Amino acid sequence: MEKIVIIGANDFQRPLIQKAKDMGYETHVFAWREGATGAEDADVFYEISITEKEKILEICRKIQPKAVATIGSDLANITVQYLAEKLGLPCNSRECIRNSTNKYIMRKAFQKAGIPVPFFQIAEEGQEMIPPSYPVIVKPTDRSGSRAITKVETPDKLQEAIKNAVSQSFEKKAIVEEYICGAEYSVETISFEGNHTCLAITKKYTTGEPHYIEVGHLQPAPLKEQMKEKVKQTVFEALDALGIRYGAGHSELRIDSEGNVRIIEIGSRMGGDCIGSDLVPLSTGQDFVKMVVDTAAGRKPEIKEAEEYVAAIRFLMNEKDLKHMERIQKENPDKVKKTVLDSPVKDAVITDSGSRPGFYILQADSMEEMEALLYEGPAENPVEIFETPIQKLRFSDEKNAFYMKRDDLLPFSFGGNKVRFARKFVEDMQTKHCDSMIIYGNYHSNLCRILSTLCRELDIPCYMIHNTEDMKEEKETHNSRIIHEMGVKEIRCTKQGIADAVQQAMNELTERGYHPYYIYGTIYGTGNEWVPMQAYVETYVEICDFEKRSGGKFDYIFLASSTNATQSGLLMGSLLKKDKRKIIGISVSRNEKRGKEVIAGNLQEYADRFSISLPKHPEEAISFTDAYMEGGYGVYSQNVADLISQVYRTDGIPLDMTYTGKAFYGMMKYLEEHGIENKNILFLHTGGTPLFFDYLMEKSESLK
């Protein structure tokens, strides 16, 4: 029986041991005992560290193996090359192994071959260096598995990152290099006598900055054919630059927004994380591990016509991931091809790839099927909605009767109309299997307060796009304190940069393996108009039901109108009822022309979605005025402040200076200016209780 020597015996090496045995080899496996799960598969196991090359060589001379091989380990790859060269077996050169296991030497090789490289410099602990720009990536020159990788944004963090990288390096050196932007991929190749074959392109997902630990991989990567060819050409040139002639190759790269392919690093071995051993055969039908054995034995690898499946691996980073895996096992057991749980997931401290507690591997017939497996919307909707009370106010202008619908009493994060929005957003997320959220607003925003709280409760990532131009001054508010406490990631931008900021958030979440949900739909804020509108179409029914029970009728409905979704929903409810009620939005931010355009567009979008026929001139029903903004968004006058105090004294109801107080003041001015008397007036309290306390604090400060 022919013999094969295999270096390494952890979970990622087991497929190689098992494949060699299936091919009829007698397997002689060398590894340290701790973590050597493949020892039980070996015909002969030697409890010897993979770095003890001379000791292993002495045994190999007695064994006389036909091949020496490893998969997924740079350290083992160094020993494999040494043994193969000494034993006269097919292998890459010693220079090739140096090129492909030391990141600094690798960059030099690329540079020499004319392959574009970022700025890079070698560093030792305590060494002073000044990169030409930030951010930079710092990592050990000679380690894999995401060990001690750090993205550094500012000079004051550089030395600490270098120290961490050096501590993990065998040669006690770090490489500092320019940060390369773009989506991350890997390319799995097999080479024989200098001829390269691309077996698969893999999409990589990581934890993101600062350490970029892999959380999953997907094959095939969702790239267009033209880009796939560009990637292959770039990788083959890089393989030649490193001198890789035999065996597996694992190339990591990024593709930026302009389509530039930038090599990060290349290993002259199969990728870890089960990419080559499991994903390649599951997605293509190609026996990658057998190819590694064949090339190690000097035989040309057998490459057949590729099959077309989709495969993915997901690593267990927390208990939520574990529950997700268990759900798939229960509902789609035939799609689960492997599960490994090395250690408890609860309280796991994950610092690099080696400390991840486990993983599971899936196979599907299509990308759509795989996405349905990988992504699930929120398992629950924590937002409860009930019919809010309508109360008659003691407040009076001695001309009309005033009522208030108390949506501020909705039981979630201080209530408000945005609670109704939140309920609908979660329902939509569940339908679309989205597992992260992108919100838009600023630190006065009730919507951002409620949605950031919702994301925290659901334990999902939340990005906040912050348009800084909306604010005349930046100051802490009760809303901002709550938003900060909920741990949102803020992306600040100008009004012109909103779409780019949303795209950035989507890209970052997607790169981390999430399926993001932007509350306004596309990056341009279209497509989701109907979601919050639906909340207030239903609320309008509540108002009509109250009228039936009470025997009364409201002549006017007033509300604060900002993004216009609430007013649009109420107006659509009125149009559906055909009651021609006057619904008047008091603007707190938009000018009248733009506000009416948005409302008209919302009505049309809703009608198109639900196949509803609008009246011939629906715009005639839109009442929206910017006459009472009192200086702009977030700004209020003494008149508004006085009215807030008056309403609280008469009815014990808190209004705020940004939304409801300003709208209530605008309502009173509107009634006066239009000579409206003897009418039943309903004011919709859209919430904002935390901002009421901001008002009290400002009032207190002004009295000092």
XYZ file of C-alpha atoms in Angstrom:
704
model
C 0.000 0.000 0.000
C 1.316 3.458 -0.949
C 1.827 5.796 1.953
C 1.094 9.491 2.348
C 2.350 11.853 5.026
C -0.153 14.485 6.184
C 0.928 17.445 8.282
C -1.779 18.676 10.668
C -4.836 16.954 12.141
C -7.402 19.552 13.182
C -10.988 19.711 11.893
C -9.941 21.441 8.686
C -7.327 18.708 7.944
C -9.665 15.757 8.504
C -11.100 15.779 4.956
C -7.565 15.296 3.593
C -6.901 12.330 5.884
C -10.242 10.764 5.016
C -9.838 11.350 1.273
C -6.353 9.826 1.204
C -7.676 6.726 2.950
C -10.549 6.500 0.452
C -7.950 6.645 -2.350
C -6.179 3.629 -0.888
C -3.285 5.374 0.851
C -1.927 4.399 4.228
C -2.098 7.679 6.132
C 0.730 8.810 8.419
C -0.368 11.962 10.248
C 1.826 14.338 12.269
C 0.394 16.887 14.707
C 0.377 18.018 18.299
C -2.250 16.069 20.240
C -4.313 19.062 21.402
C -7.096 19.740 18.885
C -6.013 16.827 16.668
C -9.512 15.550 15.920
C -8.180 13.862 12.763
C -5.971 11.537 14.793
C -8.791 9.005 15.001
C -8.988 8.886 11.184
C -5.250 8.258 10.707
C -3.764 4.830 10.124
C -0.724 5.995 12.076
C -0.671 9.122 14.231
C 2.541 10.743 15.454
C 2.245 13.155 18.370
C 4.906 15.494 17.039
C 4.599 19.242 16.484
C 4.308 20.185 12.819
C 7.245 22.576 13.264
C 9.703 19.772 14.125
C 10.771 19.294 10.518
C 13.961 17.310 11.129
C 12.276 14.861 13.478
C 9.440 14.296 10.997
C 11.919 13.917 8.115
C 13.769 11.187 9.986
C 10.549 9.180 10.277
C 9.579 9.940 6.664
C 12.836 8.453 5.370
C 11.752 5.182 6.956
C 8.140 5.467 5.731
C 9.114 6.341 2.114
C 5.822 8.113 1.343
C 4.461 8.614 -2.165
C 3.301 12.136 -1.252
C 3.417 14.762 1.482
C 0.443 17.110 1.843
C -1.555 19.513 3.976
C -4.543 21.802 3.530
C -5.465 25.081 5.168
C -2.324 25.906 7.166
C 0.638 28.135 6.277
C 2.736 26.691 9.099
C 2.100 23.126 7.952
C 2.786 24.167 4.357
C 6.344 25.203 5.263
C 7.011 21.745 6.688
C 5.385 20.009 3.708
C 7.673 21.822 1.248
C 10.749 21.015 3.326
C 9.883 17.313 3.527
C 8.904 16.980 -0.143
C 12.102 18.656 -1.312
C 14.268 16.429 0.918
C 12.398 13.309 -0.184
C 12.494 14.205 -3.901
C 8.723 14.518 -4.226
C 6.843 17.060 -6.390
C 6.537 20.426 -4.634
C 6.818 24.170 -4.948
C 10.209 25.775 -4.433
C 11.489 26.981 -1.088
C 11.330 30.545 -2.461
C 7.678 30.038 -3.422
C 6.816 28.959 0.114
C 8.606 31.996 1.551
C 6.748 34.218 -0.906
C 3.382 32.757 0.022
C 3.751 32.488 3.814
C 5.323 35.852 4.611
C 3.111 38.830 3.813
C 5.970 41.315 3.497
C 7.987 39.104 1.137
C 4.767 38.431 -0.803
C 4.212 42.161 -1.368
C 7.803 42.490 -2.590
C 7.259 39.638 -5.066
C 4.073 41.244 -6.404
C 5.852 44.578 -6.699
C 8.720 42.995 -8.625
C 6.256 41.338 -11.047
C 4.493 44.659 -11.732
C 1.294 43.686 -9.903
C -0.269 46.779 -8.222
C 0.255 46.773 -4.469
C -0.771 49.240 -1.740
C 1.731 51.073 0.422
C 3.388 48.543 2.756
C 6.164 48.603 5.308
C 7.589 46.115 7.772
C 7.591 47.091 11.434
C 8.857 45.863 14.773
C 7.572 46.708 18.239
C 8.493 50.238 19.255
C 9.612 51.204 15.756
C 8.598 54.700 14.727
C 6.859 54.889 11.373
C 4.585 57.347 9.608
C 2.263 55.871 6.935
C 1.479 58.270 4.080
C -2.234 58.105 4.941
C -4.847 56.422 7.121
C -6.571 54.021 7.557
C -3.999 51.223 7.473
C -4.141 47.509 8.164
C -1.667 46.035 10.636
C -1.082 42.271 10.847
C 1.667 39.737 11.599
C 3.943 39.048 8.629
C 3.659 35.292 8.974
C 0.344 34.193 10.516
C -3.060 33.237 9.137
C -6.504 32.738 10.665
C -7.258 36.461 11.178
C -4.777 36.626 14.045
C -4.005 40.133 15.344
C -5.370 41.927 12.287
C -6.350 45.521 13.080
C -7.674 48.397 11.025
C -6.059 51.585 12.351
C -7.793 54.904 11.694
C -5.533 57.327 13.570
C -1.820 57.596 14.433
C -2.378 57.217 18.186
C -3.600 53.616 17.697
C -0.756 52.471 15.431
C 1.827 51.382 18.003
C -0.665 49.306 19.959
C -1.727 47.504 16.764
C 1.911 46.845 15.818
C 2.598 45.472 19.294
C -0.366 43.062 19.057
C 0.666 41.884 15.594
C 4.312 41.376 16.598
C 3.226 39.321 19.617
C 1.468 36.857 17.282
C 4.244 36.739 14.679
C 6.767 33.882 14.586
C 9.479 36.237 13.353
C 8.221 39.028 15.656
C 7.435 41.435 12.836
C 4.334 43.180 11.552
C 3.359 44.571 8.188
C 1.638 47.946 7.980
C -0.155 48.526 4.699
C -2.655 50.850 3.095
C -6.251 49.782 3.694
C -7.788 48.396 0.498
C -11.488 49.192 0.091
C -14.047 46.916 -1.486
C -15.929 43.657 -1.163
C -13.786 40.685 -0.192
C -13.468 37.410 -2.101
C -11.211 34.390 -2.332
C -10.256 32.303 -5.349
C -9.635 28.562 -5.105
C -7.175 27.178 -7.667
C -5.279 24.001 -8.478
C -1.921 24.127 -10.265
C 0.133 21.436 -11.962
C 3.472 22.104 -13.638
C 2.685 25.832 -13.670
C -0.748 25.532 -15.306
C -3.537 27.010 -13.180
C -7.234 26.140 -13.023
C -9.812 28.241 -11.174
C -12.218 25.939 -9.356
C -14.356 28.520 -7.560
C -14.634 32.153 -6.524
C -15.852 32.562 -2.946
C -17.633 35.505 -1.296
C -16.189 36.198 2.145
C -18.060 37.676 5.117
C -16.246 39.033 8.179
C -16.912 40.810 11.452
C -15.647 43.974 9.755
C -13.355 46.475 11.359
C -11.188 46.398 13.253
C -10.210 42.677 13.194
C -12.027 41.151 10.167
C -12.625 37.662 11.564
C -14.424 35.457 9.019
C -18.059 34.734 9.870
C -18.929 32.883 6.663
C -18.228 32.070 3.010
C -20.484 31.613 -0.028
C -19.854 29.776 -3.324
C -20.183 30.729 -6.077
C -19.617 34.412 -5.435
C -22.377 36.532 -7.021
C -20.206 38.137 -9.724
C -20.893 38.845 -13.393
C -19.002 36.761 -15.955
C -16.847 39.667 -17.105
C -15.688 40.308 -13.544
C -15.050 36.599 -12.965
C -12.674 36.544 -15.942
C -10.912 39.660 -14.685
C -10.468 38.057 -11.264
C -9.079 34.840 -12.770
C -6.556 36.696 -14.930
C -5.351 38.793 -11.976
C -4.992 35.751 -9.718
C -3.129 33.663 -12.311
C -0.603 36.499 -12.766
C -0.164 36.669 -8.989
C 0.327 32.882 -8.731
C 3.089 33.128 -11.317
C 4.666 36.038 -9.438
C 4.918 33.902 -6.303
C 6.214 30.873 -8.205
C 3.282 28.577 -7.397
C 3.508 25.587 -9.760
C 1.951 22.701 -7.826
C -1.057 22.129 -5.645
C -3.848 24.214 -4.216
C -3.906 27.997 -4.125
C -6.060 30.272 -1.980
C -6.067 33.902 -3.140
C -7.734 36.670 -1.149
C -8.689 39.916 -2.873
C -10.982 42.905 -2.839
C -13.033 44.433 -5.648
C -13.706 48.144 -5.192
C -16.697 50.166 -6.374
C -14.918 50.962 -9.653
C -14.272 47.299 -10.451
C -10.548 47.273 -9.617
C -9.236 43.904 -8.419
C -6.642 44.221 -5.634
C -4.800 41.186 -4.261
C -4.631 41.044 -0.452
C -2.607 37.851 -0.070
C -2.194 34.356 -1.515
C -1.499 31.019 0.127
C 0.125 28.150 -1.752
C -2.292 25.783 -0.088
C -6.013 25.184 0.171
C -8.005 27.794 2.049
C -9.037 27.081 5.613
C -12.589 27.344 6.903
C -13.618 24.277 4.832
C -13.642 26.421 1.686
C -11.699 23.991 -0.475
C -12.394 20.737 1.329
C -16.180 21.139 1.550
C -17.557 24.148 -0.321
C -15.793 23.507 -3.641
C -17.108 19.935 -4.032
C -20.564 20.947 -2.804
C -20.884 23.906 -5.206
C -19.047 22.505 -8.257
C -18.833 18.730 -7.850
C -15.037 19.004 -8.206
C -12.998 16.825 -5.823
C -10.526 19.477 -4.699
C -8.979 17.393 -1.913
C -8.291 14.523 -4.316
C -6.594 17.020 -6.624
C -4.302 18.041 -3.745
C -3.360 14.401 -3.156
C -2.818 13.751 -6.871
C -0.573 16.783 -7.444
C 1.414 15.953 -4.310
C 1.997 12.507 -5.788
C 3.034 13.961 -9.172
C -0.184 13.100 -11.012
C -2.121 15.563 -13.141
C -5.382 16.391 -11.329
C -8.661 15.192 -12.806
C -10.853 18.215 -13.574
C -14.367 17.496 -14.783
C -17.177 19.724 -16.005
C -18.410 21.720 -13.044
C -21.853 21.214 -11.559
C -23.919 24.231 -10.479
C -24.973 24.295 -6.847
C -24.651 26.860 -4.063
C -22.715 26.124 -0.883
C -22.089 28.162 2.244
C -20.418 27.912 5.619
C -21.517 29.962 8.612
C -19.543 30.173 11.841
C -21.210 30.201 15.234
C -20.296 33.530 16.803
C -23.083 33.734 19.405
C -26.192 31.977 20.688
C -28.337 33.642 18.039
C -26.271 31.884 15.347
C -26.686 28.590 17.191
C -30.478 28.968 17.258
C -30.438 29.794 13.546
C -28.500 26.605 12.813
C -30.897 24.556 14.933
C -33.857 26.032 13.051
C -32.353 25.023 9.704
C -31.576 21.543 11.036
C -35.211 21.165 12.046
C -36.867 22.695 8.985
C -34.383 21.782 6.202
C -32.261 18.865 7.439
C -31.396 17.768 3.887
C -29.643 21.113 3.260
C -27.272 20.762 6.225
C -24.136 18.916 5.110
C -21.931 19.281 8.180
C -22.038 20.710 11.682
C -19.153 21.092 14.114
C -19.356 22.384 17.672
C -15.924 22.383 19.324
C -16.789 24.390 22.432
C -19.787 26.076 24.100
C -21.169 29.026 22.164
C -22.450 30.811 25.253
C -19.931 33.333 26.559
C -17.439 32.436 23.805
C -14.611 34.955 23.514
C -13.738 35.152 19.824
C -10.453 36.889 19.083
C -9.501 35.159 15.814
C -10.607 32.326 13.531
C -9.228 29.679 15.876
C -11.469 30.751 18.756
C -14.769 30.393 16.897
C -16.721 27.647 18.700
C -18.235 25.922 15.661
C -19.788 26.064 12.205
C -22.331 24.539 9.849
C -22.237 23.942 6.093
C -25.213 24.189 3.716
C -25.913 23.206 0.125
C -28.783 24.544 -2.007
C -29.924 24.261 -5.612
C -30.052 28.025 -6.217
C -28.892 31.320 -4.759
C -32.501 32.202 -3.902
C -32.868 28.998 -1.914
C -29.573 29.624 -0.125
C -30.583 33.172 0.812
C -33.818 31.852 2.301
C -31.730 29.477 4.444
C -29.094 31.998 5.511
C -31.297 34.970 6.258
C -34.313 35.184 8.505
C -36.200 38.217 9.618
C -36.797 39.019 13.284
C -38.191 35.974 15.079
C -40.663 38.175 16.929
C -42.226 41.612 16.742
C -41.842 43.232 20.154
C -44.000 46.251 19.265
C -47.584 45.944 20.509
C -50.243 48.287 19.118
C -53.648 49.018 20.627
C -56.370 51.538 19.804
C -55.148 54.698 21.490
C -57.630 56.861 23.415
C -59.195 60.055 22.124
C -59.809 62.515 24.905
C -61.655 65.809 25.019
C -59.332 68.601 26.105
C -60.009 71.192 28.771
C -57.855 73.511 26.691
C -60.082 75.901 24.756
C -60.060 78.901 22.442
C -63.748 79.475 23.351
C -64.664 78.917 19.696
C -64.067 75.212 18.973
C -64.034 71.883 20.806
C -60.639 70.209 20.973
C -59.868 66.500 21.127
C -56.568 64.673 21.085
C -55.710 61.163 19.895
C -52.986 60.002 22.265
C -50.552 58.036 20.128
C -47.915 59.220 22.603
C -49.321 56.536 24.942
C -48.333 53.607 22.731
C -46.319 51.232 24.959
C -42.839 51.263 23.426
C -39.930 53.671 23.945
C -42.074 56.620 25.103
C -44.692 56.053 22.398
C -45.570 58.142 19.369
C -46.579 57.644 15.762
C -43.183 56.115 15.010
C -44.116 53.147 17.210
C -46.805 52.310 14.672
C -44.172 52.703 11.941
C -41.821 50.393 13.831
C -44.461 47.678 14.025
C -44.917 47.781 10.244
C -41.184 47.928 9.538
C -40.640 44.718 11.514
C -43.506 43.021 9.664
C -41.893 44.027 6.361
C -38.466 42.827 7.563
C -39.953 39.457 8.432
C -41.462 39.164 4.944
C -38.152 40.094 3.292
C -35.964 38.032 5.699
C -33.887 41.090 6.644
C -31.723 40.861 9.746
C -30.265 44.359 10.176
C -31.606 47.907 9.870
C -30.510 51.231 8.424
C -32.326 54.266 9.790
C -32.216 57.927 8.813
C -32.542 61.093 10.857
C -30.795 63.096 13.537
C -30.603 63.292 17.294
C -33.918 65.162 17.659
C -35.599 62.289 15.793
C -38.316 60.328 17.569
C -38.113 57.768 14.778
C -34.390 57.175 15.368
C -34.996 56.853 19.111
C -37.705 54.239 18.635
C -35.987 52.246 15.883
C -32.618 52.194 17.651
C -34.404 50.868 20.744
C -36.201 48.293 18.613
C -32.940 47.067 17.057
C -31.356 46.759 20.488
C -34.275 44.680 21.724
C -34.152 42.455 18.625
C -30.340 42.197 18.939
C -29.757 43.250 15.326
C -27.218 45.758 13.938
C -28.482 49.312 13.448
C -26.819 51.967 11.289
C -27.991 55.578 11.517
C -27.548 57.917 8.549
C -27.210 61.349 10.114
C -27.875 64.327 7.859
C -26.004 67.020 9.756
C -27.350 69.840 7.560
C -30.792 69.491 9.161
C -29.485 70.836 12.447
C -28.768 74.493 13.079
C -26.726 73.535 16.142
C -25.508 70.278 17.601
C -26.502 69.613 21.181
C -27.333 66.676 23.401
C -31.020 65.826 23.770
C -32.880 63.117 25.655
C -33.455 61.428 22.291
C -29.752 61.591 21.426
C -28.798 60.097 24.779
C -31.155 57.184 24.225
C -29.905 56.658 20.649
C -26.278 56.625 21.843
C -27.187 54.211 24.630
C -28.660 51.792 22.078
C -25.284 51.461 20.354
C -26.128 52.519 16.798
C -23.327 53.021 14.289
C -23.577 56.561 12.960
C -22.620 57.629 9.441
C -22.643 61.417 9.182
C -23.285 63.063 5.828
C -24.559 66.145 4.042
C -27.900 66.267 2.283
C -26.159 65.570 -1.024
C -24.376 62.570 0.455
C -27.371 60.664 1.834
C -27.526 58.047 -0.940
C -23.782 57.385 -0.700
C -24.040 57.049 3.085
C -26.910 54.562 2.771
C -24.915 52.591 0.210
C -21.924 52.556 2.558
C -24.081 51.166 5.356
C -25.570 48.527 3.042
C -22.103 47.497 1.854
C -20.703 47.233 5.365
C -23.623 45.141 6.602
C -23.565 42.919 3.526
C -19.820 42.357 3.970
C -20.518 41.218 7.516
C -22.977 38.616 6.226
C -26.205 40.480 6.966
C -29.246 41.150 4.798
C -29.851 44.881 5.481
C -33.181 46.693 5.537
C -33.268 50.411 4.781
C -36.474 51.814 6.179
C -37.024 54.016 3.117
C -36.363 51.330 0.488
C -33.700 52.149 -2.095
C -30.636 54.282 -1.383
C -32.618 57.179 -2.881
C -35.405 56.760 -0.329
C -38.070 55.194 -2.531
C -39.996 51.927 -2.499
C -41.103 51.701 1.137
C -43.539 54.608 1.235
C -46.464 52.255 1.800
C -45.075 50.662 4.983
C -45.512 53.562 7.457
C -48.551 54.772 5.488
C -50.301 51.469 6.187
C -49.975 52.135 9.908
C -52.026 55.314 9.570
C -54.505 53.947 7.062
C -55.358 51.549 9.902
C -55.274 54.385 12.466
C -57.802 56.300 10.393
C -60.150 53.356 10.797
C -59.646 53.676 14.580
C -60.736 57.316 14.385
C -63.842 56.425 12.358
C -64.722 53.633 14.793
C -64.475 56.092 17.692
C -66.851 58.449 15.892
C -69.366 55.637 15.412
C -69.221 54.695 19.083
C -69.412 58.279 20.340
C -71.914 59.538 17.817
C -69.726 62.555 17.043
C -67.794 63.743 14.026
C -64.431 65.479 13.730
C -64.430 68.309 11.235
C -60.642 68.708 11.093
C -57.619 66.567 11.928
C -54.348 68.383 12.604
C -50.887 66.852 13.055
C -47.186 67.614 12.917
C -45.964 66.608 9.468
C -42.264 65.968 8.901
C -41.527 63.061 6.564
C -45.245 63.208 5.632
C -45.829 59.437 6.010
C -48.362 59.873 8.838
C -50.354 62.512 6.973
C -50.187 60.436 3.776
C -51.605 57.397 5.604
C -54.421 59.357 7.204
C -55.279 61.001 3.881
C -55.305 57.625 2.108
C -57.635 56.343 4.847
C -59.916 59.305 4.229
C -59.857 58.761 0.454
C -60.728 55.095 0.949
C -63.646 56.113 3.188
C -64.598 58.854 0.703
C -65.475 61.185 3.576
C -63.596 64.265 2.262
C -62.430 65.185 5.743
C -59.912 68.024 6.073
C -56.559 66.635 7.289
C -54.064 69.442 7.826
C -50.365 68.860 8.206
C -48.371 71.519 10.029
C -44.853 71.304 8.619
C -41.930 71.167 11.028
C -39.232 70.777 8.353
C -40.281 70.698 4.689
C -41.416 73.605 2.577
C -44.996 73.515 1.384
C -44.250 72.743 -2.257
C -41.986 69.783 -1.438
C -44.308 68.455 1.254
C -47.286 68.363 -1.097
C -45.180 66.665 -3.774
C -44.128 63.958 -1.324
C -47.676 63.341 -0.116
C -48.997 63.160 -3.697
C -46.229 60.709 -4.588
C -46.953 58.609 -1.504
C -50.641 58.381 -2.394
C -49.799 57.256 -5.927
C -47.255 54.672 -4.732
C -49.765 53.222 -2.285
C -52.531 53.161 -4.873
C -50.298 51.415 -7.409
C -49.170 48.798 -4.888
C -52.672 47.888 -3.765
C -54.433 48.500 -7.114
C -56.565 51.325 -5.750
C -58.252 53.929 -7.956
C -57.574 57.431 -6.708
C -59.959 60.350 -7.258
C -59.353 62.354 -10.422
C -57.468 65.126 -8.585
C -56.194 63.640 -5.284
C -53.801 66.560 -4.818
C -56.812 68.787 -4.105
C -57.309 66.917 -0.819
C -53.767 67.703 0.388
C -53.579 70.398 3.082
C -49.995 71.027 4.145
C -48.589 74.343 5.307
C -45.110 75.584 6.162
C -46.385 78.877 7.605
C -45.740 77.960 11.230
C -42.229 76.487 11.316
C -41.084 79.249 13.661
C -37.525 79.417 12.362
C -36.984 75.872 11.022
C -36.535 72.301 12.191
C -35.598 72.001 15.864
C -36.109 75.740 16.440
C -39.041 77.180 18.389
C -40.376 80.539 19.468
C -41.507 81.835 22.819
C -45.094 81.555 21.571
C -44.635 77.816 21.074
C -43.037 77.491 24.527
C -45.919 79.363 26.166
C -48.482 77.111 24.479
C -46.632 73.946 25.571
C -46.814 75.169 29.169
C -50.488 76.076 28.813
C -51.524 72.662 27.464
C -49.623 70.901 30.214
C -51.298 73.062 32.871
C -54.816 72.523 31.495
C -54.595 68.854 30.528
C -51.351 67.387 31.877
C -50.260 66.440 28.366
C -46.607 66.936 27.351
C -45.988 68.491 23.949
C -42.517 69.137 22.559
C -40.895 72.099 20.837
C -39.738 70.206 17.709
C -42.931 68.443 16.621
C -46.180 68.450 18.586
C -45.837 71.791 20.363
C -45.034 73.567 17.138
C -47.886 71.766 15.336
C -50.369 72.581 18.113
C -49.338 76.224 17.916
C -49.665 76.114 14.118
C -53.133 74.591 14.462
C -54.287 77.445 16.703
C -52.918 80.055 14.308
C -54.519 78.280 11.341
C -57.938 78.216 13.019
C -57.638 81.893 13.895
C -56.425 82.985 10.453
C -59.126 80.992 8.656
C -61.930 82.097 10.982
C -62.875 78.523 11.896
C -65.468 78.311 14.675
C -67.928 75.827 16.190
C -66.026 72.814 14.929
C -64.775 69.589 16.467
C -61.024 69.613 16.118
C -58.917 66.443 16.529
C -55.203 66.855 17.153
C -53.070 63.748 16.608
C -50.407 63.589 19.312
C -47.516 61.973 17.448
C -45.281 61.606 20.519
C -41.988 63.142 21.539
C -42.088 62.869 25.332
C -38.260 62.878 25.745
C -38.168 66.193 23.866
C -40.660 67.623 26.369
C -38.027 67.112 29.050
C -35.492 68.900 26.835
C -37.932 71.797 26.808
C -38.162 71.758 30.611
C -34.371 71.733 30.923
C -33.988 74.651 28.495
C -36.709 76.586 30.320
C -34.969 75.930 33.626
C -31.629 77.087 32.230
C -33.163 80.300 30.873
C -34.532 81.188 34.314
C -31.147 80.991 35.999
